[in-house]
Tab-separated table of C-alpha atoms and ligand atoms in Angstrom:
chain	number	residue	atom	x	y	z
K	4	UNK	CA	-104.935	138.435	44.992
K	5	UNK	CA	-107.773	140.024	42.840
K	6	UNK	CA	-108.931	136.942	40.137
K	7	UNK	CA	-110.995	138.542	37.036
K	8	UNK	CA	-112.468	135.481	34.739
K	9	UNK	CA	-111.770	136.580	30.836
K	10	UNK	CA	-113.829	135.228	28.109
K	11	UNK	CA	-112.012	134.658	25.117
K	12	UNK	CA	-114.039	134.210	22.099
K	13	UNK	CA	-111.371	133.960	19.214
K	14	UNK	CA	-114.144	134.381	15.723
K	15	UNK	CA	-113.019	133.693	12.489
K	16	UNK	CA	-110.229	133.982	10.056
K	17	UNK	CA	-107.463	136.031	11.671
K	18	UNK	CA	-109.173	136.053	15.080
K	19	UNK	CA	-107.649	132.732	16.559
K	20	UNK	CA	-103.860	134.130	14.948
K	21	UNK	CA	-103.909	137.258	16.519
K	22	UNK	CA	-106.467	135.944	19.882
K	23	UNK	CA	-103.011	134.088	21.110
K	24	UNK	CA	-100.829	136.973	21.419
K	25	UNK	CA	-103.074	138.495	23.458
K	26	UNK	CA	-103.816	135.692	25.938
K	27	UNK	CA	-99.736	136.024	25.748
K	28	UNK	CA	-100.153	139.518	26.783
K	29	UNK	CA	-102.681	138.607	29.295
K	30	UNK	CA	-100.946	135.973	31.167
K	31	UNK	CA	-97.486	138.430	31.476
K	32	UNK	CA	-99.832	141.210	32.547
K	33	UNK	CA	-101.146	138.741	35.410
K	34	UNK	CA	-97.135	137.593	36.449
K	35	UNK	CA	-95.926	141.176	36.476
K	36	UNK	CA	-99.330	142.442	38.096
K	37	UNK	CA	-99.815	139.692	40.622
K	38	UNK	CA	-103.510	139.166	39.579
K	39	UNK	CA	-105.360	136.051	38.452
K	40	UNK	CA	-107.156	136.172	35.241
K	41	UNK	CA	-108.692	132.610	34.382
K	42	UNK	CA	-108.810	132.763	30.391
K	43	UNK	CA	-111.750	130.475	29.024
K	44	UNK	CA	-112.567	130.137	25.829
K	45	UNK	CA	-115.590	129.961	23.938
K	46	UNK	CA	-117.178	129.393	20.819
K	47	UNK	CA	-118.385	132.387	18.664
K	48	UNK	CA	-118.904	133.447	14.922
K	49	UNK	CA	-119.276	131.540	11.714
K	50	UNK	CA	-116.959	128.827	13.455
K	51	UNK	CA	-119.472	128.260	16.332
K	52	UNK	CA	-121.968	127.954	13.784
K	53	UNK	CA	-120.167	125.105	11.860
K	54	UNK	CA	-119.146	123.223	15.384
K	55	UNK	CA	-122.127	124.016	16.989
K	56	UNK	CA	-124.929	125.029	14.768
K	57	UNK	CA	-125.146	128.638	16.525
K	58	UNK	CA	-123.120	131.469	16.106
K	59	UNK	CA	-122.832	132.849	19.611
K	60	UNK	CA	-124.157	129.218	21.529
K	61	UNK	CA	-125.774	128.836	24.717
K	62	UNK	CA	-122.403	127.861	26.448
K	63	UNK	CA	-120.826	130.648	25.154
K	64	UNK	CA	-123.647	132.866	26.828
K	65	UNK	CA	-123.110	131.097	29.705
K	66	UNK	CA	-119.434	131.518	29.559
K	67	UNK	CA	-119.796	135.372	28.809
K	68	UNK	CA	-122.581	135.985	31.634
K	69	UNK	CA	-120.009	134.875	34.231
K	70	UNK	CA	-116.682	136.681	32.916
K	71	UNK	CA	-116.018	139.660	34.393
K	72	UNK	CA	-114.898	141.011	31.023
K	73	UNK	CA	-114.937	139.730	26.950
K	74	UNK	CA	-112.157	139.842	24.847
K	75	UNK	CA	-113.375	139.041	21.379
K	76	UNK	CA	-111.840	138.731	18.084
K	77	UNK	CA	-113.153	139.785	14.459
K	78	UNK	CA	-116.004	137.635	13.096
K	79	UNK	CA	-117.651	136.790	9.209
K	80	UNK	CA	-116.350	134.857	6.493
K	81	UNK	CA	-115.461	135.537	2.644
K	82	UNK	CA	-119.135	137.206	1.016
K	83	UNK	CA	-119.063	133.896	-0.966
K	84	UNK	CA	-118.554	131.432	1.772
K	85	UNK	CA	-121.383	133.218	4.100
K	86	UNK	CA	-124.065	132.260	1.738
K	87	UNK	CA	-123.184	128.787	3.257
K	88	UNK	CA	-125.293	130.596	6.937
K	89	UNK	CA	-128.704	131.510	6.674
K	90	UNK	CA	-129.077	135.234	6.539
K	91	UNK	CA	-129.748	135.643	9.957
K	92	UNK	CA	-126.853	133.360	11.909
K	93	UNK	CA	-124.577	135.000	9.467
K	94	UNK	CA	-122.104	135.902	12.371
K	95	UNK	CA	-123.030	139.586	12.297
K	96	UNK	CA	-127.004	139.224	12.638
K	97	UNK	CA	-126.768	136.317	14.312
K	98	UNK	CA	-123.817	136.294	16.945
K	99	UNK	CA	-122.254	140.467	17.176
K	100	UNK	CA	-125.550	142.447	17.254
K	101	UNK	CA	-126.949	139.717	20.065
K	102	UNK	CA	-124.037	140.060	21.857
K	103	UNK	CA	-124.400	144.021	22.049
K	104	UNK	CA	-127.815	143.732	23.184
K	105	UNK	CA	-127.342	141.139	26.024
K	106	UNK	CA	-125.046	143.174	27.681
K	107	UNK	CA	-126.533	146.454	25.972
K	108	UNK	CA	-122.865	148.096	25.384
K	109	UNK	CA	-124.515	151.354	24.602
K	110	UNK	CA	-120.827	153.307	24.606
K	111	UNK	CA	-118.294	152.248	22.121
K	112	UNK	CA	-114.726	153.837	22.172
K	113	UNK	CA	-112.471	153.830	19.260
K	114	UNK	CA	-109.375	154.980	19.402
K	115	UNK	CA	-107.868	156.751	16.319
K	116	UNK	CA	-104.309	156.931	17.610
K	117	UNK	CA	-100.949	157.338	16.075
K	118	UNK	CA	-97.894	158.565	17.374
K	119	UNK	CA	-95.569	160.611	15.570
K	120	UNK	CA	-93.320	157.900	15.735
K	121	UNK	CA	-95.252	155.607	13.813
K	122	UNK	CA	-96.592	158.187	11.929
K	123	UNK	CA	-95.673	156.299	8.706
K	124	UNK	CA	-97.874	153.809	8.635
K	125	UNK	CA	-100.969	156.794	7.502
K	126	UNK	CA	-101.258	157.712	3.905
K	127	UNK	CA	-101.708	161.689	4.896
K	128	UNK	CA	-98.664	163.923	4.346
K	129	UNK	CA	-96.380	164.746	7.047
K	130	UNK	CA	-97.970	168.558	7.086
K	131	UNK	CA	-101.373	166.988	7.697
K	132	UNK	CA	-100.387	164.570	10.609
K	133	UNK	CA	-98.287	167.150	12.257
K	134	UNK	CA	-97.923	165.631	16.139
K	135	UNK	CA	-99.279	162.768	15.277
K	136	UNK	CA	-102.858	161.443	15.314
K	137	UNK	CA	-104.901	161.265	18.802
K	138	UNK	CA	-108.596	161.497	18.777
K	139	UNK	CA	-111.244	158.935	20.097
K	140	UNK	CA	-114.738	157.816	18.282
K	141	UNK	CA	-117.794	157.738	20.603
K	142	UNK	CA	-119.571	155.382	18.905
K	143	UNK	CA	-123.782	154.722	20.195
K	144	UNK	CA	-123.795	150.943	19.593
K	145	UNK	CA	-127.192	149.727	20.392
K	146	UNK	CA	-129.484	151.790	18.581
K	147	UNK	CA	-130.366	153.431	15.189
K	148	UNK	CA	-130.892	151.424	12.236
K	149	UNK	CA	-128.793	148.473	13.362
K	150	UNK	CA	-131.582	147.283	15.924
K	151	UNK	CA	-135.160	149.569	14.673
K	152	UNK	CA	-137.600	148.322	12.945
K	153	UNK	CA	-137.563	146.338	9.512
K	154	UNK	CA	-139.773	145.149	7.346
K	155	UNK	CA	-139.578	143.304	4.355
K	156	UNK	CA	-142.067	142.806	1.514
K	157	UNK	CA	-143.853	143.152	-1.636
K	158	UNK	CA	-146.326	146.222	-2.596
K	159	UNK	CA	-149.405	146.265	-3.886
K	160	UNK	CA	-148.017	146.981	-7.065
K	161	UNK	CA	-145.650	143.972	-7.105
K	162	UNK	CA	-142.682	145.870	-5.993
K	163	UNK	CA	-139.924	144.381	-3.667
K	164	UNK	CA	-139.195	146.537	-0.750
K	165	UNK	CA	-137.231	147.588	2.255
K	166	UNK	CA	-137.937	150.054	4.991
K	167	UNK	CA	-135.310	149.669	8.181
K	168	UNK	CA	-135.619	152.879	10.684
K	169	UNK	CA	-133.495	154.621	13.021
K	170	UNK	CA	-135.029	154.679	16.048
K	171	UNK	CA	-133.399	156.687	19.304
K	172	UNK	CA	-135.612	157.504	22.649
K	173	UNK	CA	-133.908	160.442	24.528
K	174	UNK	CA	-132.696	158.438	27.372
K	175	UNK	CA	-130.694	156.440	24.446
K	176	UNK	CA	-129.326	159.718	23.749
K	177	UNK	CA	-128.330	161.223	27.041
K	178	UNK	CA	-126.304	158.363	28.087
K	179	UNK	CA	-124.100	158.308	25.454
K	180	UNK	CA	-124.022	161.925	25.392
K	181	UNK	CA	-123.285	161.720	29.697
K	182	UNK	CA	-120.201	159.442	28.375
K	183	UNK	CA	-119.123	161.518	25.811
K	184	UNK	CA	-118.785	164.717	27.776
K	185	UNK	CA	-117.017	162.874	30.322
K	186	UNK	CA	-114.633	161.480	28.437
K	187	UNK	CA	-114.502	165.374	26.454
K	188	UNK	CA	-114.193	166.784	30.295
K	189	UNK	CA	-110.647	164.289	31.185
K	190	UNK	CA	-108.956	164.737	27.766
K	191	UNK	CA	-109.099	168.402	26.156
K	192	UNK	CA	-112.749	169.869	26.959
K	193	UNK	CA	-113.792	169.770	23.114
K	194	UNK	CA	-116.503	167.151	21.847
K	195	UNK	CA	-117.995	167.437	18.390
K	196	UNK	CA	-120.756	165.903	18.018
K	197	UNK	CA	-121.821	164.673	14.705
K	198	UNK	CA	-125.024	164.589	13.078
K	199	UNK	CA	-127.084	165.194	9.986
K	200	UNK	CA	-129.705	167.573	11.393
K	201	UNK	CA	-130.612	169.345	7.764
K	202	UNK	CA	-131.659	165.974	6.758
K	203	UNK	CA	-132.620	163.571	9.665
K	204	UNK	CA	-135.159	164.399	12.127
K	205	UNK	CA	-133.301	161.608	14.328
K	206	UNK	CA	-130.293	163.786	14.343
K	207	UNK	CA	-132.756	167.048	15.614
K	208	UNK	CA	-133.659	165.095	18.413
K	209	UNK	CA	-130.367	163.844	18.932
K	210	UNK	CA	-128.746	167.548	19.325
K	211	UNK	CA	-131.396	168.680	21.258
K	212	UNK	CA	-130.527	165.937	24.074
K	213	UNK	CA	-127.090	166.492	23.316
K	214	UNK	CA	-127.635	170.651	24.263
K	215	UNK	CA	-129.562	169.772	27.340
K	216	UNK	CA	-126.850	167.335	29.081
K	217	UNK	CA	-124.309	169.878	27.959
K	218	UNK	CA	-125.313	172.026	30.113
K	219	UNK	CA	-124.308	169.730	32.950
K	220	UNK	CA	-121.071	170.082	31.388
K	221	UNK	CA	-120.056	173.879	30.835
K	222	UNK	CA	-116.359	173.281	30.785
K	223	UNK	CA	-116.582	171.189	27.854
K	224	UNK	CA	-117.049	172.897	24.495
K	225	UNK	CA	-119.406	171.458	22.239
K	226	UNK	CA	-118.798	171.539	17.977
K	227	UNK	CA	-121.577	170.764	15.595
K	228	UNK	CA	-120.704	169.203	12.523
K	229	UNK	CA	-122.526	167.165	9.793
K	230	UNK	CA	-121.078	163.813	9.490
K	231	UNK	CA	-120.571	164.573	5.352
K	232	UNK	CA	-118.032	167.384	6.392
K	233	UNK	CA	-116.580	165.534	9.397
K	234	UNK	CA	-115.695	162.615	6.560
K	235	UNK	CA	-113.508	165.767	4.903
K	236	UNK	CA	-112.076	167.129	8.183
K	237	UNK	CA	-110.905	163.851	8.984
K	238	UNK	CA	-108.540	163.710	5.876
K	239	UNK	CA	-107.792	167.195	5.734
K	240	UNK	CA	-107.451	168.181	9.173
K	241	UNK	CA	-107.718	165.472	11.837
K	242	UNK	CA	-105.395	167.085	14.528
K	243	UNK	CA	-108.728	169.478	14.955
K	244	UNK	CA	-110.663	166.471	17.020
K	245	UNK	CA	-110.039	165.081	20.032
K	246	UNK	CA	-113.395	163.313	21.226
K	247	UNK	CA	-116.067	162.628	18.695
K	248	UNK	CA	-119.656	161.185	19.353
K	249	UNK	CA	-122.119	159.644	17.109
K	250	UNK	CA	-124.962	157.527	16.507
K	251	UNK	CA	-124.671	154.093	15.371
K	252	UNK	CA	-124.078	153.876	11.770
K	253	UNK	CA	-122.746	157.281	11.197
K	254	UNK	CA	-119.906	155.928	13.848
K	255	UNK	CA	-119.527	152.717	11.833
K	256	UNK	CA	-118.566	154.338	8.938
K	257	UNK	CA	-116.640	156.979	10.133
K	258	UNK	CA	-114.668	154.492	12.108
K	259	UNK	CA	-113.362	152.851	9.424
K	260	UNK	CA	-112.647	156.177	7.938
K	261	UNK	CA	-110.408	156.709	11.029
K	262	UNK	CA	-108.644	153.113	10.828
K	263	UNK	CA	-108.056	154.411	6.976
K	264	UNK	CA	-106.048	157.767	7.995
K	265	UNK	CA	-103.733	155.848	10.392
K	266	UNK	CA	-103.147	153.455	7.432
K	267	UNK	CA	-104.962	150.034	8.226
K	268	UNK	CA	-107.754	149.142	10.171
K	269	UNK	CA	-105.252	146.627	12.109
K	270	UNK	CA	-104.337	149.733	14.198
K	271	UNK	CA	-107.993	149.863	15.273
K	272	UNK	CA	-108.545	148.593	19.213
K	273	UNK	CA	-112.219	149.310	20.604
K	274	UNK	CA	-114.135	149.114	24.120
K	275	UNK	CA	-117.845	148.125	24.532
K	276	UNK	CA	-119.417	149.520	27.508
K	277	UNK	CA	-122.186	148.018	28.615
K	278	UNK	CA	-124.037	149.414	32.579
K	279	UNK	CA	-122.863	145.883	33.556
K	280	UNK	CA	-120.466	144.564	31.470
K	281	UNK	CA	-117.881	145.448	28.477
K	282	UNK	CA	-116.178	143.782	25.915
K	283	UNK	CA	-113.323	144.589	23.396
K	284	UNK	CA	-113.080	143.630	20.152
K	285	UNK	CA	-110.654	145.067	17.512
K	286	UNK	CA	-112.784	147.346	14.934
K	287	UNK	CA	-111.931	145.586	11.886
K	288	UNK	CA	-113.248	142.107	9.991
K	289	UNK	CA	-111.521	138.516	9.940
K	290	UNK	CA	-109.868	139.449	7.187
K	291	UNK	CA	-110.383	135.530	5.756
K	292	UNK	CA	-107.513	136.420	2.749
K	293	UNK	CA	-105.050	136.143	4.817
K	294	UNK	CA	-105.952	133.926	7.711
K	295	UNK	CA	-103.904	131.308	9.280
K	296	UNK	CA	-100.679	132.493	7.560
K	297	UNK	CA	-98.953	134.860	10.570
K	298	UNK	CA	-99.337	137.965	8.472
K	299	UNK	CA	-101.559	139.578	10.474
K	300	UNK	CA	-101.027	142.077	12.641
K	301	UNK	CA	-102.084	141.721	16.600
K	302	UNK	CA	-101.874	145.554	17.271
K	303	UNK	CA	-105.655	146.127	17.374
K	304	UNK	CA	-106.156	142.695	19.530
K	305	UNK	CA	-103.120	143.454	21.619
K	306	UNK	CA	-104.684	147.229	21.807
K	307	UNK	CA	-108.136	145.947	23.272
K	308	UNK	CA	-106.057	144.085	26.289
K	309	UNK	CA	-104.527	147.696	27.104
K	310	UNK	CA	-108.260	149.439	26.805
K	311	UNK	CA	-109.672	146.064	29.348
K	312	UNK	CA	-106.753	146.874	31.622
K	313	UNK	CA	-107.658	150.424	32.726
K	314	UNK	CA	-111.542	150.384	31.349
K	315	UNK	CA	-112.762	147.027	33.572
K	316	UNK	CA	-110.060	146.610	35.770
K	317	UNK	CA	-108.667	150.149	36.927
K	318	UNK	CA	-105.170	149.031	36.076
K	319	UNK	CA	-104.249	152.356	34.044
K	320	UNK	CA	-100.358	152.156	34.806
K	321	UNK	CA	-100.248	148.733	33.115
K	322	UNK	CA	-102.732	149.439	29.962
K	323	UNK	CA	-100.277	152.716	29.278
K	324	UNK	CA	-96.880	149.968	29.137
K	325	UNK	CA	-98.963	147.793	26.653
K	326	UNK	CA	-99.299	150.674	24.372
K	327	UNK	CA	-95.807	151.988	25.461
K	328	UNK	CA	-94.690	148.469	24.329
K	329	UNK	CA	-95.997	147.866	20.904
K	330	UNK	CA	-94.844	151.465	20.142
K	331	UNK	CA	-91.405	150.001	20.555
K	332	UNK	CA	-91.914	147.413	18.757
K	333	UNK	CA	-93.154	149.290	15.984
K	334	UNK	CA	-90.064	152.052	16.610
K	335	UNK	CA	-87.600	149.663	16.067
K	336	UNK	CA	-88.731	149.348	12.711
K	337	UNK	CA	-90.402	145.819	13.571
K	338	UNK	CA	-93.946	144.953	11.184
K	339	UNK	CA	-96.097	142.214	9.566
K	340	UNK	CA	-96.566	142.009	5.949
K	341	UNK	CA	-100.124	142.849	6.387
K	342	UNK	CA	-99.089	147.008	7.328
K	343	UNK	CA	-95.917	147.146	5.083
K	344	UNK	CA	-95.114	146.784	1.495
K	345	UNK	CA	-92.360	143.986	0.950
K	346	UNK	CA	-89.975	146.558	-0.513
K	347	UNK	CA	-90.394	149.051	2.287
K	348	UNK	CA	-87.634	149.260	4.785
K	349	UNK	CA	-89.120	147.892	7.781
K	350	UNK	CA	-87.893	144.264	9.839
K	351	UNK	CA	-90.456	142.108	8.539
K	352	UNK	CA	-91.757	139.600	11.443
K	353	UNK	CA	-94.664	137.346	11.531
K	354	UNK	CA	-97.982	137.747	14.180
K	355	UNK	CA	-96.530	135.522	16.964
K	356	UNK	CA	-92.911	137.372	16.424
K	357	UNK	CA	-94.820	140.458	16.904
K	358	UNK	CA	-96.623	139.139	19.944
K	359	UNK	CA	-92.924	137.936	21.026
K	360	UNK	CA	-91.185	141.166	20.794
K	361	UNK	CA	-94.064	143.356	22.897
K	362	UNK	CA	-93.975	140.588	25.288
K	363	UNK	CA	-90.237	141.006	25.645
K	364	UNK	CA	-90.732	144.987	25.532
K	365	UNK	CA	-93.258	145.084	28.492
K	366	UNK	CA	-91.013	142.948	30.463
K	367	UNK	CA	-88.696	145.591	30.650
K	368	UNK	CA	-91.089	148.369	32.032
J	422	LIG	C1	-117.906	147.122	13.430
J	422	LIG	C2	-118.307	146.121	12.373
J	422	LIG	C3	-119.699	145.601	12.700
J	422	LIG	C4	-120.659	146.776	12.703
J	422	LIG	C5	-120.153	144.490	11.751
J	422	LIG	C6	-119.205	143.309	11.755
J	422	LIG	C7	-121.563	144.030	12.036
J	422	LIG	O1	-118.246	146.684	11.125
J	422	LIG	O2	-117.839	146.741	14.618
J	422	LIG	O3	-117.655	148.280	13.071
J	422	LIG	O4	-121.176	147.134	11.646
J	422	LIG	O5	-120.893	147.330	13.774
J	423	LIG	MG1	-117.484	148.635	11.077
């Protein structure tokens, strides 16, 4: 029997909630699967900082250096209560981006997925979402301006200032763009890439590397397009992308965008792929407003298990029930309060009834 050890680090607000129905996932995927996964938890986030004075603590590196894969949930507190953390263990600086480096997950997927079925839950008209919504954000996650150069200070005229850079080397750039054409050469053989080449010399650079490992690739077609227009193409005509890749910040932003055309960021599952290691995390914030009251959704949590499954473990079969699964769940006309109005028509259940019902659903497949 295969045993995989599975860190679970739970963050903050909505992240323990939504953290236990997917360690409920987890252990019925191990029954049905015959597999061991030891869960283990550790400490990570503005809560590791107020137990342990750290945000992502030495044990917790320990812990994560000997999993086999990370399951993590959404970190950061309130704006107001953060100003209790220095600046730079705020959980962000001081716990996510150090976690990315350490195990340098370079390739980050985001799926922007929404069956027809469920196509309700996006604010575009039923013209505009046609099929459904199916397209997948390639996002670079180690470079750019989240980890180049900063510098802080005063000049010599007395002014405050900032100058933060966005750095890429061409190796950077040809391994996400090796990932990106291989994921672009299994699902429909289109990638657009997007950049901001008029503008940003880092984006010249970046399509030039992008060209040259295309050309290891001549199945796949490549689209240019400047992230300012991709923003509009993703409201006005999203059924026109199927893999998208990006540099770091342009993929932060227009990830959200994506969690904002299938209606909520709680629909938003991700995979960070490291050479070595990966870990999943859903793509949106603790979401401290409504922590600790059931409300929230699991989807995105739940979603991560599926993309572990098949990304670190090979078990494809089994990560296409879990999505199978919550799609029932949602089909039935099951949600939490945090995706539906109270006057819509929809079975209104909490987090752990959610967790209950795609437990019971996956049992049956
Ligand atoms: C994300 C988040 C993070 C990011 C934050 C929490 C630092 O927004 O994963 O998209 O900016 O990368
Ligand atoms: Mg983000």
């Amino acid at each position: 029997m295969n045993t995989y050890k599975i860190a679970l680090l739970d963050g903050d607000g909505i992240g323990p909630e939504i953290m236990a129905e997917a360690a409920k996932i987890l252990k019925l995927v191990a029954q049905r699967n015959r597999v061991n996964f030891e869960l283990e938890n550790g400490a990570f986030g503005a809560t590791a900082y107020f137990s342990h004075g750290n945000s992502f603590p030495d044990e917790t590196k320990a812990l994560c250096d000997s999993a086999d894969a990370i399951l993590k949930g959404p970190i950061g507190l309130s704006h107001e209560e953060s100003k209790r953390i220095p600046v730079d263990m705020q959980p962000e600086r001081g716990a996510l981006l150090p976690l990315r480096r350490r195990y340098d997950t370079f390739a980050n997927f985001r799926p922007v997925y929404l069956p027809k079925d469920i196509a309700h839950f996006s604010p575009l008209k039923a013209e505009v979402i046609g099929d459904g919504i199916d397209f997948v954000i390639i996002r670079e996650l180690v470079g750019g301006l989240y980890f180049g150069k900063k510098e802080i200070g005063v000049t010599k005229g007395g002014k405050r200032f900032v100058t933060e850079s966005l750095e890429y080397d061409e190796d950077q750039i040809a391994r996400i763009a090796r990932v990106a054409f291989e994921t672009a050469q299994k699902r429909k053989g289109v990638l657009h890439n997007i950049h901001k080449s008029n503008v940003l010399k880092s984006s010249v650079l970046w399509n030039e590397v992008m060209e040259e490992v295309g050309r290891d690739f001549p199945e796949v077609e490549i689209k240019n397009i400047l992230v300012d227009a991709a923003a509009t193409y993703l409201c006005l005509n999203p059924a026109q992308f199927d893999v998208m890749v990006m540099e770091n910040m342009f993929g932060d932003i227009l990830s959200d965008q994506g969690g904002g055309i299938l209606g909520s960021l709680g629909l938003m599952p991700s995979a960070c792929m490291g050479p070595d290691k990966a870990y999943y995390e859903p793509s949106h914030g603790s979401a401290p407003d409504i922590a600790g009251q059931q409300i929230a959704n699991p989807y995105s949590m739940i979603g991560s298990v599926a993309m572990m499954m098949e990304m670190s473990f090979g078990m494809e079969s089994e990560a296409r029930n879990i999505w199978q699964a919550m799609k029932s769940v949602f089909a039935q006309g099951f949600s939490t309060p945090d995706l539906s109005r109270p006057d819509s028509e929809v079975k209104m259940i909490g987090t752990n009834g959610f967790g209950d019902l795609v437990a019971e659903e996956l049992s049956k497949l």
